[in-house]
DNA sequence: GTGAAAGCGCTAACAC
DNA sequence: GTGTTAGCGCTTTCAC
């Protein structure tokens, strides 16, 4: 197919047709200043006739605000991401901001420029998910006083950048405590995420504290890589099983990993939870549909997204925001831990 | 925390510091025209010193192109969405376009304006997923010759708008044919999606043709609502089971529904695939981790996203694009259909 | 209540 | 190889 483009109407065209000045048209568009009802009607009629849309860039230039929020993240994947984006898109909509997104994974190929595709030049503020931006860029933005809010990670040392995340440590503690206290498990595997994954770090802390509280010595052999990646978790658990490691439970770090761990367990003929209890973290949509349904911690992902937008908008408008927002979680007991719940 | 904003440098500041005109700075920024190497070095030094970033809106206004692609969709959810967005974000990056996204779910609250938050005023072209935009807006854009590409749906009658989707009917046919031909199933439930869900419509066509090919009469009782929503699928299958409907297989419409159907089946004590064979569509990440692993059709979701961007960019740049792009699928046999595959 | 006009920061045509 | 300058389409101040 092929198209011929139609010339777009400008504010001057509208003004001409309505027999008023561009200033008046602008007032009508923005519901600003005072315009006689009759005049306004003419203007609106002209807008309709010409199918006029204010040119966004021209407005931005004149107003000196973009009315746009930028979102940066390292990679797009999984249920978790979709929920977070839903919250962010919803929040942006609520506050009347547009959403410009940039995923770091796409960059390498073509970015030779000296700038990120999203930043001060095209947004009023940035939301950065986990380690979406290198420290240098973060420092630069901070030095310029450009509004930034972090999601699911903390600023580098010395940078006072607000961040929004969830109560990882205490929740992990409760989860592992449940495994030990209620189900008598003592050889609990923890699948740790990558170094830079802060959530995993705090969850491991909670895991360790729970063991200590029950006077169970920490066994390094039980802590293995696999958090935050389904396939890695699957491979890791398969390996532990092959190696004949003795364990009676797995805390998978997150639900995605739990999924992989479950597959490995079933493939090896282990019964869950009879032979090995399994718990995750996040409560992604699929958790309740696993077989057995997964015991986990519900993270209010969508709400985290909304809250982050709220903090950012506040920062943009007032220059102020809470340095740390910690959203509460909830233990979700299903069957994979050994409980026998009707759900 | 609180911030003080720093004044941003303009092209004039850079020109001043480097002792050249703004035109020269512009040439350096855009690698356009000719600039003496020595001069360019000075300019770059000035840019560095002032931490200068070209104001995006000013560039847009002067160039008369936004270099931005808009993405519109009705709702954000599931693995499918994440994969699609990954493809789109990747494609946009490859072609050097920014990505502005808008989810219809956010609108109602605050949009009183006469325009969608994404359109001719702030993008060079639009990607519209399923029924993300009402027909009226589509017609308006089309009338203006504004570049639009549809993903996973067709244009309303009479509108020649390019669309990118996948081979639904033929794939559904092969899937159901497998259930009948290989596993001897004859009472196959189909979980249909909502009316406006085109994919579901074509998949149902494939389902019907496969039955006909095997001379199995279509039984209306076997076609029930539930496609494209996990919870609806679960409830529907639970009801069919309660009602004592006789069936030996389920074609769930998509993997999300298959997940819900599986839960309902297991809760009712049915064995999959022994009592009831189950197949899905899409091959979302989780499909292989279900228990039993799900037999399904692999839809190249990420590639669909990339291809859509490719078509849109071509349309923007040349005014031409393919009216229909149909991406091929692949049957993925796992165990939920009754096959006994090592995977 | 309305209009004139000065920018907003940049690009690109043209002149030198 | 580089500078001058006229827009790009809008908002907003200041007059009237």
PDB file of C-alpha atoms (C1' of nucleotides) in Angstrom, chain A residues 11 26 30 52 55, chain D residues 9-13:
ATOM      1  CA  UNK A  11      -2.764  27.181  15.282  1.00  0.00           C
ATOM      2  CA  UNK A  26      -4.178  28.912  22.583  1.00  0.00           C
ATOM      3  CA  UNK A  30      -5.460  25.213  27.301  1.00  0.00           C
ATOM      4  CA  UNK A  52      -6.364  20.383  14.339  1.00  0.00           C
ATOM      5  CA  UNK A  55       2.013  20.135  17.760  1.00  0.00           C
TER       6      UNK A  55
ATOM      7  C1'  DG D   9       4.327  25.981  15.984  1.00  0.00           C
ATOM      8  C1'  DC D  10       3.314  27.228  20.103  1.00  0.00           C
ATOM      9  C1'  DT D  11       2.801  30.109  24.826  1.00  0.00           C
ATOM     10  C1'  DT D  12       2.771  34.184  27.294  1.00  0.00           C
ATOM     11  C1'  DT D  13       3.552  38.969  28.473  1.00  0.00           C
TER      12       DT D  13
END
